[in-house]
Coordinates of C-alpha atoms and ligand atoms in Angstrom, one line a residue:
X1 CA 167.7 57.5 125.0
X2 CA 169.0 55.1 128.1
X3 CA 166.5 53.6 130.6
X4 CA 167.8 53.7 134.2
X5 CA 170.0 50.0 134.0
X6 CA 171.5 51.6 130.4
X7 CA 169.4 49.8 128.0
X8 CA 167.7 52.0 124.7
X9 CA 164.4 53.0 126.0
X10 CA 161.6 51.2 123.5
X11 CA 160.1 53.7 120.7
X12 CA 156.4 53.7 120.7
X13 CA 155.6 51.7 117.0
X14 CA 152.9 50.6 115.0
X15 CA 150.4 47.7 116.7
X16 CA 150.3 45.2 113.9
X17 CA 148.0 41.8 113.8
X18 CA 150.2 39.0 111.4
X19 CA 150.7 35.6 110.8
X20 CA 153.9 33.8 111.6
X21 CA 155.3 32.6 108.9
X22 CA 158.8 30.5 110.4
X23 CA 161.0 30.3 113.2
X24 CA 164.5 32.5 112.4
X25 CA 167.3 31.2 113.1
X26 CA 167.5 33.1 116.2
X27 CA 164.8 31.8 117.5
X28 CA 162.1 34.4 116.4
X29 CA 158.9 34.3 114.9
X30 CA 159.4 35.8 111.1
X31 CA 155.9 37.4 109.6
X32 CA 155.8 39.5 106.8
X33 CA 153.3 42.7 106.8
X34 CA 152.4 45.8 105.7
X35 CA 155.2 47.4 107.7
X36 CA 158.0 45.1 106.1
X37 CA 159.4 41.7 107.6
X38 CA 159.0 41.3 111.1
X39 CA 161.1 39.5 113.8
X40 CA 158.7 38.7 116.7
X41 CA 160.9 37.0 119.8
X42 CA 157.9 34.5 121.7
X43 CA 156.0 33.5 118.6
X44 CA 156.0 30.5 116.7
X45 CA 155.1 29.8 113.1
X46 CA 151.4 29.2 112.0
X47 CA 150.5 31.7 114.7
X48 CA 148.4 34.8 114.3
X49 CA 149.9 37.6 116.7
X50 CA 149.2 41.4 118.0
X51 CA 152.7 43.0 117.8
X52 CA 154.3 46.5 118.5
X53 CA 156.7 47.5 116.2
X54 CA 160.1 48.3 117.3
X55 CA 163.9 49.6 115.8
X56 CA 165.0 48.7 112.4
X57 CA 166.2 44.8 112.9
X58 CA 168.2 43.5 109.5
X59 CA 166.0 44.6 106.0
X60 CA 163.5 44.7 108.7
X61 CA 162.3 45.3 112.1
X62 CA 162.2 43.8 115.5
X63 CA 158.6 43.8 117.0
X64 CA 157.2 43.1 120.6
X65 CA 155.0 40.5 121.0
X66 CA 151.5 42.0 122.6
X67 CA 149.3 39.1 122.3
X68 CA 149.0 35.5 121.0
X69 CA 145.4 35.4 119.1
X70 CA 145.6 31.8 118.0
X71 CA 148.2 30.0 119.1
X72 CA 150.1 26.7 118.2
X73 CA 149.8 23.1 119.2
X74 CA 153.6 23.0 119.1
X75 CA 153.7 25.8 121.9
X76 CA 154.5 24.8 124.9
X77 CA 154.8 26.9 128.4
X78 CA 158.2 27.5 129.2
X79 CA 160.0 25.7 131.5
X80 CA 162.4 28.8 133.1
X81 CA 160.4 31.4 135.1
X82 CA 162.8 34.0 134.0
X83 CA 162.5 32.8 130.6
X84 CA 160.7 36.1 129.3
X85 CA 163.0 38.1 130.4
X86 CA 166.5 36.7 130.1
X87 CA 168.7 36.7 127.1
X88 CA 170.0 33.5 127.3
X89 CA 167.3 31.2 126.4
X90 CA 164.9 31.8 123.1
X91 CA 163.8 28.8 122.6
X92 CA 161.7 27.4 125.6
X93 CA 157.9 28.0 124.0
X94 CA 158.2 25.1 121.6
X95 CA 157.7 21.4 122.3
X96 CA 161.2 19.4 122.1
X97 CA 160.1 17.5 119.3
X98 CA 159.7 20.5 117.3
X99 CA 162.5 22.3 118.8
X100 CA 165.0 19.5 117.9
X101 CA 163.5 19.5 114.2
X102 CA 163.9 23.0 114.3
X103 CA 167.9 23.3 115.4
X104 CA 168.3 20.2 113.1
X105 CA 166.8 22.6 110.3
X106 CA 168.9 25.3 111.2
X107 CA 172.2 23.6 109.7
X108 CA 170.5 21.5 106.8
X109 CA 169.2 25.1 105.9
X110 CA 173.0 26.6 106.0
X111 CA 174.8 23.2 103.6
X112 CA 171.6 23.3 101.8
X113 CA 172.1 27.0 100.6
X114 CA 175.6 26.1 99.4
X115 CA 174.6 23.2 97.7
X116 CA 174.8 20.2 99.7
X117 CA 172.1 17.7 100.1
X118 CA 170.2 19.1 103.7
X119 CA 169.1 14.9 104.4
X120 CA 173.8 14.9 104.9
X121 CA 172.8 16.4 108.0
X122 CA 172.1 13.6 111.0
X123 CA 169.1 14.6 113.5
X124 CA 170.4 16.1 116.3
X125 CA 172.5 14.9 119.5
X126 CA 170.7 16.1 122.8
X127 CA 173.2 16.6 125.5
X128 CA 172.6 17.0 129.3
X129 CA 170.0 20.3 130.1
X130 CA 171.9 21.5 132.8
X131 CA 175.4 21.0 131.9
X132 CA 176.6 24.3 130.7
X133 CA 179.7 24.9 133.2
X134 CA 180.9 28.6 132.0
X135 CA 179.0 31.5 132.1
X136 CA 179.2 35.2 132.0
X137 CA 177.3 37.3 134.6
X138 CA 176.7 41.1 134.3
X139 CA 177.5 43.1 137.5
X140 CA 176.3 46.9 137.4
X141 CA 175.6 49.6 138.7
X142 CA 174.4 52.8 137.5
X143 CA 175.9 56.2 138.7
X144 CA 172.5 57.7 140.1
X145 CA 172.6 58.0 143.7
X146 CA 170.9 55.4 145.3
X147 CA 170.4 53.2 142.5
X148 CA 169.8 49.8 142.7
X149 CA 172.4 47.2 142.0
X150 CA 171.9 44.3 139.0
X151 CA 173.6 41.0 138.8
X152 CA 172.8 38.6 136.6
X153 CA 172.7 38.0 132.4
X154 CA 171.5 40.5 129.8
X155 CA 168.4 40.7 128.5
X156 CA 167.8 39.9 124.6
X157 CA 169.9 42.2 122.4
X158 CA 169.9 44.7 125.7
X159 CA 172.5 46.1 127.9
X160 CA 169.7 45.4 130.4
X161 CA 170.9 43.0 132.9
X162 CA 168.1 40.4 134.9
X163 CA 168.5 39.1 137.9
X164 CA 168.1 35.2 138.5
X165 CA 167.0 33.0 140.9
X166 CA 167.2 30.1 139.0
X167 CA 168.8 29.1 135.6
X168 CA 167.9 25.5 134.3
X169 CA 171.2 25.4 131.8
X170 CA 173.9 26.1 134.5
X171 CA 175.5 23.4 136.3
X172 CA 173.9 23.5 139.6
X173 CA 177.4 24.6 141.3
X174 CA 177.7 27.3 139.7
X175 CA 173.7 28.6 140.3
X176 CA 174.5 27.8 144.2
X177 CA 177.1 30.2 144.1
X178 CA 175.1 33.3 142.5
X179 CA 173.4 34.4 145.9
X180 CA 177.0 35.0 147.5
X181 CA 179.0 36.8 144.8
X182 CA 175.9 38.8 144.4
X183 CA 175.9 40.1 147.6
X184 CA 179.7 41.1 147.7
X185 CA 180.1 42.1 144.7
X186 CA 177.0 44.5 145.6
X187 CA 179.6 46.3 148.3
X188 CA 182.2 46.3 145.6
X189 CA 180.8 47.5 142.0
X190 CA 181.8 51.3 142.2
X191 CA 178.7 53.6 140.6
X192 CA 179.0 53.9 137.3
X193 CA 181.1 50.0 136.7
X194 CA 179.8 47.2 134.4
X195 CA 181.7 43.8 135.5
X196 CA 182.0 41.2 133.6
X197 CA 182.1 38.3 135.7
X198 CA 182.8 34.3 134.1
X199 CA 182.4 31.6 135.9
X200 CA 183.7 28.2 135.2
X201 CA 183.5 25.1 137.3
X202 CA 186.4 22.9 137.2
X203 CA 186.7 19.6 138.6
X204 CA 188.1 21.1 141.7
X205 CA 186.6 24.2 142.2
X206 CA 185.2 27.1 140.7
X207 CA 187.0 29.5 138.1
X208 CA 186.0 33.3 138.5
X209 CA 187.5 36.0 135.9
X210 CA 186.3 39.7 136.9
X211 CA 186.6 42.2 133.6
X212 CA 186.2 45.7 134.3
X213 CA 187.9 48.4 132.7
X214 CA 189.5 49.4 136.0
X215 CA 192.0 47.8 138.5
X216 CA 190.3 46.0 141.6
X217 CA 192.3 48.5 143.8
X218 CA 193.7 47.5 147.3
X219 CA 190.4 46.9 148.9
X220 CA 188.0 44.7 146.4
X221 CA 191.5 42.7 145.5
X222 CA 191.3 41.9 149.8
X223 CA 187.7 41.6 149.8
X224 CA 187.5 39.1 147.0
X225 CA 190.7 37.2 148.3
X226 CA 188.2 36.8 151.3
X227 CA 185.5 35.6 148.9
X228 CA 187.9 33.0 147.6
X229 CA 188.9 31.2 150.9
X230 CA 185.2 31.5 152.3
X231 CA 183.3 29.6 149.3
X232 CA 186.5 27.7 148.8
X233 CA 186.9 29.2 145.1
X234 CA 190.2 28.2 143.5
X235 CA 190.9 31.3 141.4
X236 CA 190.0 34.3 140.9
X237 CA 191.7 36.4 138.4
X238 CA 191.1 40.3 137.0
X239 CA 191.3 41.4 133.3
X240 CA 191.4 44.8 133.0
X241 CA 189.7 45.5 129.4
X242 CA 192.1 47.8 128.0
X243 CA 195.4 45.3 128.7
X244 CA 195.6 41.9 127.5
X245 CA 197.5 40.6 131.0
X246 CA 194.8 38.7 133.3
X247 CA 196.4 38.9 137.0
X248 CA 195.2 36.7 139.7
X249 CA 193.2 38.1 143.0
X250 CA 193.0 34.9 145.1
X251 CA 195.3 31.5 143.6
X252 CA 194.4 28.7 145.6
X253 CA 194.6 25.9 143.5
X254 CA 195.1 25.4 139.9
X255 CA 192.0 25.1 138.2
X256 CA 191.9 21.6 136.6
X257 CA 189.8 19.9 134.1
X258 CA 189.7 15.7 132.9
X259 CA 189.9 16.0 129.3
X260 CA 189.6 12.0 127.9
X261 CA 191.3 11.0 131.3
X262 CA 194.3 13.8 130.8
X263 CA 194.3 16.2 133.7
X264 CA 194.8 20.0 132.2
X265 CA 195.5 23.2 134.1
X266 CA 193.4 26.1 133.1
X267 CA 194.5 29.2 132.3
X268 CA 192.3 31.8 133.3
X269 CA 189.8 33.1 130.4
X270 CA 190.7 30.4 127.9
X271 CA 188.5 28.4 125.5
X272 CA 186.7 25.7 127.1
X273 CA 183.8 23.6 125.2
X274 CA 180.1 24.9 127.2
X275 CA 179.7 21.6 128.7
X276 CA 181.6 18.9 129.7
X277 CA 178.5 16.7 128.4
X278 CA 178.7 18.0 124.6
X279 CA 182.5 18.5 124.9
X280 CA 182.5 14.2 125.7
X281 CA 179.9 14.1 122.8
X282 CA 182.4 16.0 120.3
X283 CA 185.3 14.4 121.2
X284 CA 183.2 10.7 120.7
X285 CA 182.6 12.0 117.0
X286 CA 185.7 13.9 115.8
X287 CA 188.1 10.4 117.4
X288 CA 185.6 7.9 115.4
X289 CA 185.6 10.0 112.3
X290 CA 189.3 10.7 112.1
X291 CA 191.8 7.9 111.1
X292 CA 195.5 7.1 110.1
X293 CA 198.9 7.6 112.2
X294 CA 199.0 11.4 111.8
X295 CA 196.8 13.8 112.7
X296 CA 196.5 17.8 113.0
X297 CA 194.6 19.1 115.1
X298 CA 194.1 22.8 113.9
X299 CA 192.6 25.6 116.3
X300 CA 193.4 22.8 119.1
X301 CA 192.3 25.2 122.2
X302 CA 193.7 23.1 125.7
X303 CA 193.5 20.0 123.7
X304 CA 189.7 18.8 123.3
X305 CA 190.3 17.0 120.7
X306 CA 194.4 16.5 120.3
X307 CA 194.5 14.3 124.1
X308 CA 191.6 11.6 123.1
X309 CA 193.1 11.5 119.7
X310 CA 196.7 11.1 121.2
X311 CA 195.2 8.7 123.8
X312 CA 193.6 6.6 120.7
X313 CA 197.1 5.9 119.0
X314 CA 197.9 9.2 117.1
X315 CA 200.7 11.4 116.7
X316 CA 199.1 14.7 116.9
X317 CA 200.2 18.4 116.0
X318 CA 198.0 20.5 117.9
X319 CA 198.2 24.0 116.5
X320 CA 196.7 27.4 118.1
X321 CA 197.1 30.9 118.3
X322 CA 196.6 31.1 122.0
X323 CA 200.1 30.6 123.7
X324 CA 198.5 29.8 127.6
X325 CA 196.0 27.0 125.5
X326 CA 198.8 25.7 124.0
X327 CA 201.4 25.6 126.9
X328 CA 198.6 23.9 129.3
X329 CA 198.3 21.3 126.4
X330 CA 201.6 20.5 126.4
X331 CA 202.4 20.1 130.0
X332 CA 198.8 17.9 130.3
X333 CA 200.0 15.9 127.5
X334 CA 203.8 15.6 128.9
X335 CA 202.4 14.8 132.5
X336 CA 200.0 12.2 130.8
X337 CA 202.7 10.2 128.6
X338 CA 201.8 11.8 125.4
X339 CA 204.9 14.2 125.0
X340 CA 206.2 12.4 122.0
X341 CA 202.9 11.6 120.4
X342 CA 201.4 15.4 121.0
X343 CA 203.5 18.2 118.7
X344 CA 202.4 21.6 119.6
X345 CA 202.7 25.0 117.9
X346 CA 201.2 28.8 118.4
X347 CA 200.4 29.9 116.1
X348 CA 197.9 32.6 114.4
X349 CA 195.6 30.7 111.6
X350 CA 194.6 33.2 109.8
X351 CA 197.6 35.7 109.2
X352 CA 199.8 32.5 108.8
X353 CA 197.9 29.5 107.6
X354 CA 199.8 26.0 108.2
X355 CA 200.8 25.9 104.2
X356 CA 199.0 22.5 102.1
X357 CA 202.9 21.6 102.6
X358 CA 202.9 21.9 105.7
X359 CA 200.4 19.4 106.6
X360 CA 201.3 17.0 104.3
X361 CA 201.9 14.2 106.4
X362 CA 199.0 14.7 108.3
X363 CA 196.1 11.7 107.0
X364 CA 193.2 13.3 109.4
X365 CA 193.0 17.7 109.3
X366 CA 191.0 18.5 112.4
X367 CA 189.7 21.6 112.4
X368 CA 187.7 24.0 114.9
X369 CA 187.6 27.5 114.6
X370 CA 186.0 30.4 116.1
X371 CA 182.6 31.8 114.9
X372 CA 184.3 33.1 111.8
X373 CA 185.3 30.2 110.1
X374 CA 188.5 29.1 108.8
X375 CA 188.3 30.8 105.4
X376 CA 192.3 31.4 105.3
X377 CA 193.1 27.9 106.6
X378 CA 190.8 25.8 104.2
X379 CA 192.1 27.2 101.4
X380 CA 195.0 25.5 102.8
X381 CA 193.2 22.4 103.8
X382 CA 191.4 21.7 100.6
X383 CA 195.0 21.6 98.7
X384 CA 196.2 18.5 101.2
X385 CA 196.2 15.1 99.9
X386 CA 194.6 14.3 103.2
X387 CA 192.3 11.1 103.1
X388 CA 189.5 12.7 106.4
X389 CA 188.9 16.7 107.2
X390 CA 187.0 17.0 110.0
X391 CA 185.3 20.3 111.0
X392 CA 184.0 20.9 114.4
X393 CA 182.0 24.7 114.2
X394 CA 179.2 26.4 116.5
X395 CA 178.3 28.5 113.2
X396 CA 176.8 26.6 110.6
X397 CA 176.5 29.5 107.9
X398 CA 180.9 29.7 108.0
X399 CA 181.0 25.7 108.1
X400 CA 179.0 26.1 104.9
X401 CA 181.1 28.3 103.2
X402 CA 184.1 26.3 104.1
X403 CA 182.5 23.3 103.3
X404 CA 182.3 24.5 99.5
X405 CA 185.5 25.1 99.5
X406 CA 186.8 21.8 100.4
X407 CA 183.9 20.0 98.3
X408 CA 185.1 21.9 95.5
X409 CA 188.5 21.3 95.7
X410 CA 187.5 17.4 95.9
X411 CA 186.3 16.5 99.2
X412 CA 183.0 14.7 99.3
X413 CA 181.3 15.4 102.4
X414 CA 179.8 13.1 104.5
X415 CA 177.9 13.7 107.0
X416 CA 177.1 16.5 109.3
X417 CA 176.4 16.0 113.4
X418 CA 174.7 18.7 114.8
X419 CA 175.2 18.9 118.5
X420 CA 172.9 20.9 121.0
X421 CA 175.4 22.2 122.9
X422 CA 173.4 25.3 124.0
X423 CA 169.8 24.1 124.7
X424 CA 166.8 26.5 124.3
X425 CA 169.1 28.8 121.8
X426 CA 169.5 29.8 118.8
X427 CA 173.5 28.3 119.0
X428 CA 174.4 25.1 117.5
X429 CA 177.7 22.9 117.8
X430 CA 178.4 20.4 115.1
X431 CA 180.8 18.0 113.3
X432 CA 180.9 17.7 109.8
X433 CA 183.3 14.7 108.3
X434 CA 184.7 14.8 104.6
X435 CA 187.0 12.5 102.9
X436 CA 188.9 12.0 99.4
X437 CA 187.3 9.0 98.1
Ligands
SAM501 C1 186.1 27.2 119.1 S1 187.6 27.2 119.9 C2 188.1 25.5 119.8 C3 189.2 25.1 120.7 C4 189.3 23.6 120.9 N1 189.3 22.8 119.7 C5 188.3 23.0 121.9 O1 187.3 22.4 121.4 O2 188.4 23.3 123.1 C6 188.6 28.1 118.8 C7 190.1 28.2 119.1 O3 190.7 29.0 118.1 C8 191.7 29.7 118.6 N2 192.0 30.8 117.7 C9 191.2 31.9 117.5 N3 191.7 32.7 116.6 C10 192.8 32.1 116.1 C11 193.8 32.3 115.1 N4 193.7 33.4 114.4 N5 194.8 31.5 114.9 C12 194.9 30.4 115.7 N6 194.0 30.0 116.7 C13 193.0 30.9 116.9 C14 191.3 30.1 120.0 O4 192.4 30.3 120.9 C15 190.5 28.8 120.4 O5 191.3 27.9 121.1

C-alpha cells in the first residue's frame, strides 16, 4: 500500500530491545535478535536500542529506530537538520574520528575478504564538506486534487521525496538556486509526473537536465527558457526516459569545466567525478602512481584522468563507451595541444574488451569503471605485460574481486587510497595501485 507522496506505507512489526553489534556498510546499526538480524538506520555499535520491526531487508530485516537506551560516546548530534529524514546522508551521528575509521574499514573489510592484507589500505583522504557539485532532485506531484507539491531528494530506500532548506554537502551555488526552480517547477509538474531534475555547477554556470517520461510540451519548454535567462542558467536540457536523445530547452552557453588546466565542454547527463575537490584528489593519485611513455586510460569519461596524465608527458589512449564523453575529450585535448599525445576510442568495455594485445604498449593500464566493476576488462588487464595497473572504483566489493584477478595473474598490489568523496555516506571513492615487480 502507497502513502499519499508514493512511498510503501510502514507495516506495524515487532518492538524489539537489542544491542548493536557494528556499523553496516551502509551506514546502519547491525544487532542480531530473536527476530533474525536487524539493520537499524540511526544507531551505532555498542548501543542498546528500542526498535520496530520493519520489511524483510537482505537474510534479514530493516527496523526503525524507537529509542536510544544507552547510547555511545562516539555519537555525536548531527550536523544537518534534515538529516533524519533525507536519504542522502547516513552517516552524521558518529564523531569524524570514528567515522573516518569506519569508511577506512569499509574497504580494508572488502581486500581483506579476498585475501589481501586490510593494513594495504592507507587511512582515508578527507576532501572539502561541501563540494559535491551534481545532484539529483525529485520533483512530484501526486494526482489527488489538491495535493501538495514535493521537491527535494528521496528519503532512505523510499520514493518519498523531502524537502530541503539546507544541504551541508552541496556546493552552495547550487543550494541558492533550490528556492527558485522549486517554485516554477511547482506551476509546471503536471499531477501525476515524477521529475528528475540534475543539477551540475560548471565553472560558468549551472547545468540542469529535466527527466520525465513525457515531453516538456510548448509551454514548460517557454517557461523554463524563461527560467534560464532569469537565473542566468547556461543549459537546460530534457531526457525523456523512454528515448536515449537529451534535447536542449534553453542553450546559452556551453557548459564548461577546468580539468588539470584543460577547459572541456559538457555534454548534458554525462559522467562527472561528485566534486571538483575529490576529482583534484584522484587525479593527484592516479598521475603520481602511473609511470612510463604510454598510458591507457580505460573507462576515461571526459578525460579526468587522460588530460593531467597527457599534461604530465604521456601519450594517452583514452577509451570509453560513451561517444559525447569521448568526443568532448577530444576537442578539450585538441583545443589544449594535446591532439597528438591524447588517442581516443568508443568503445563498449564489456561486450568488447581492449584485447591483452591490444594494450601492449601501454606501461600504465588506468582503469575506472562503473559500480560493477571491470570483470570482462581485467581479465584482459591481468594478461598485459604492463609494469603499473591502476584502479580508480567507488565500489570497493568489485575492486576486490578485480583485484584477485590481477594479483593472481601476477600483480602485487600496493596500496589502496580510499577517498571520501561522498561525506556522511555509505559511498567510498578510491585508488588502488599494482605493479609487476
Ligand atoms: C566511474 S565513470 C569514470 C569516468 C572517468 N574516469 C572520470 O573519472 O570522470 C565510468 C565511465 O565508464 C563508462 N562506461 C560505462 N559502461 C561502459 C562500457 N560498457 N564500456 C565502456 N565504457 C563504459 C561511462 O561512460 C563512464 O564514463
Amino acid at each position: 500500500m502507497l502513502d499519499m507522496t508514493g512511498s510503501p506505507m510502514l507495516d506495524n512489526g515487532n518492538e524489539l530491545t537489542v544491542t548493536v553489534d557494528a556499523l553496516g556498510p551502509r551506514g546502519d546499526g547491525i544487532a542480531d535478535s530473536e527476530a533474525g538480524r536487524l539493520y537499524i538506520a540511526g544507531a551505532l555499535p555498542g548501543e542498546i536500542v528500542r526498535v520496530r520491526t520493519l520489511g524483510k531487508r537482505g537474510g534479514g530485516l530493516a527496523a526503525k529506530l524507537l529509542e536510544v537506551c544507552t547510547s555511545a560516546p562516539e555519537r555525536v548530534g548531527p550536523s544537518c537538520r534534515h538529516f533524519a529524514a533525507c536519504g542522502g546522508c547516513t552517516v552524521q551521528h558518529l564523531d569524524m574520528a570514528s567515522y573516518r575509521v569506519w569508511k577506512q574499514g569499509l574497504v580494508a573489510t572488502a581486500v581483506a575478504r579476498v585475501g589481501f592484507k586490510p593494513d594495504v589500505v592507507a587511512p582515508l583522504v578527507a576532501t572539502v564538506t561541501d563540494g559535491r557539485r551534481r545532484a539529483t532532485f525529485a520533483a512530484f506531484r501526486p494526482r489527488a486534487k489538491r495535493a501538495k507539491f514535493f521537491f527535494g531528494f528521496h528519503a532512505r530506500a523510499s520514493r518519498h521525496v523531502v524537502e530541503l532548506e539546507q544541504c551541508l554537502i552541496l556546493r552552495p551555488e547550487l543550494m541558492e538556486l533550490v528556492p527558485q526552480l522549486r517554485a516554477i517547477l511547482l506551476d509546471l509538474v503536471p499531477p501525476g509526473a515524477r521529475w528528475d531534475v540534475s543539477m551540475t555547477l560548471a565553472d560558468n554556470g549551472i547545468d540542469l537536465l529535466i527527466a520525465a517520461n513525457h515531453d516538456p510540451g510548448p509551454d514548460a519548454g517557454k517557461a523554463l527558457a524563461m527560467f534560464a535567462d532569469a537565473q542566468d542558467i547556461a543549459r537546460i536540457a530534457w531526457r525523456h526516459t523512454q528515448q536515449s536523445e537529451v534535447e536542449p530547452v534553453a542553450f546559452r552557453q556551453v557548459p564548461v569545466l577546468e580539468i588539470s588546466g584543460v577547459s572541456v565542454e559538457i555534454p548534458p547527463g554525462v559522467f562527472l567525478q561528485a566534486s571538483a575537490d575529490a576529482e583534484r584528489v584522484l587525479g593527484e593519485l592516479v598521475t603520481a602512481a602511473a609511470g612510463g611513455a604510454r598510458v591507457a586510460d580505460l573507462y576515461c569519461g571526459v578525460g579526468t584522468f587522460a588530460l593531467p596524465l597527457a599534461a604530465a608527458g604521456a601519450n594517452v589512449i583514452a577509451v570509453d563507451g560513451d561517444a559525447a564523453a569521448i568526443g568532448a575529450l577530444a576537442r578539450a585535448a585538441g583545443m589544449a595541444g594535446f591532439g597528438g599525445q591524447v588517442e581516443t576510442e568508443v568503445r563498449d568495455l564489456v561486450r568488447r574488451p581492449l584485447a591483452a594485445a591490444d594494450l601492449a604498449g601501454a606501461e600504465t593500464i588506468v582503469f575506472d569503471p562503473p559500480r560493477g566493476g571491470a570483470q570482462v576488462q581485467v581479465a584482459e588487464i591481468a594478461q598485459t605485460n604492463a609494469a603499473r595497473v591502476v584502479a580508480v572504483s567507488c565500489n570497493p566489493t568489485t575492486f576486490a574481486r578485480d583485484a584477485r584477478t590481477l594479483a593472481d595473474a601476477g600483480f602485487t598490489l600496493q596500496r589502496v587510497t580510499p577517498v571520501d568523496q561522498f561525506i556522511w555516506s555509505g559511498h567510498v571513492e578510491l585508488v588502488g595501485v599494482f605493479s609487476r615487480l
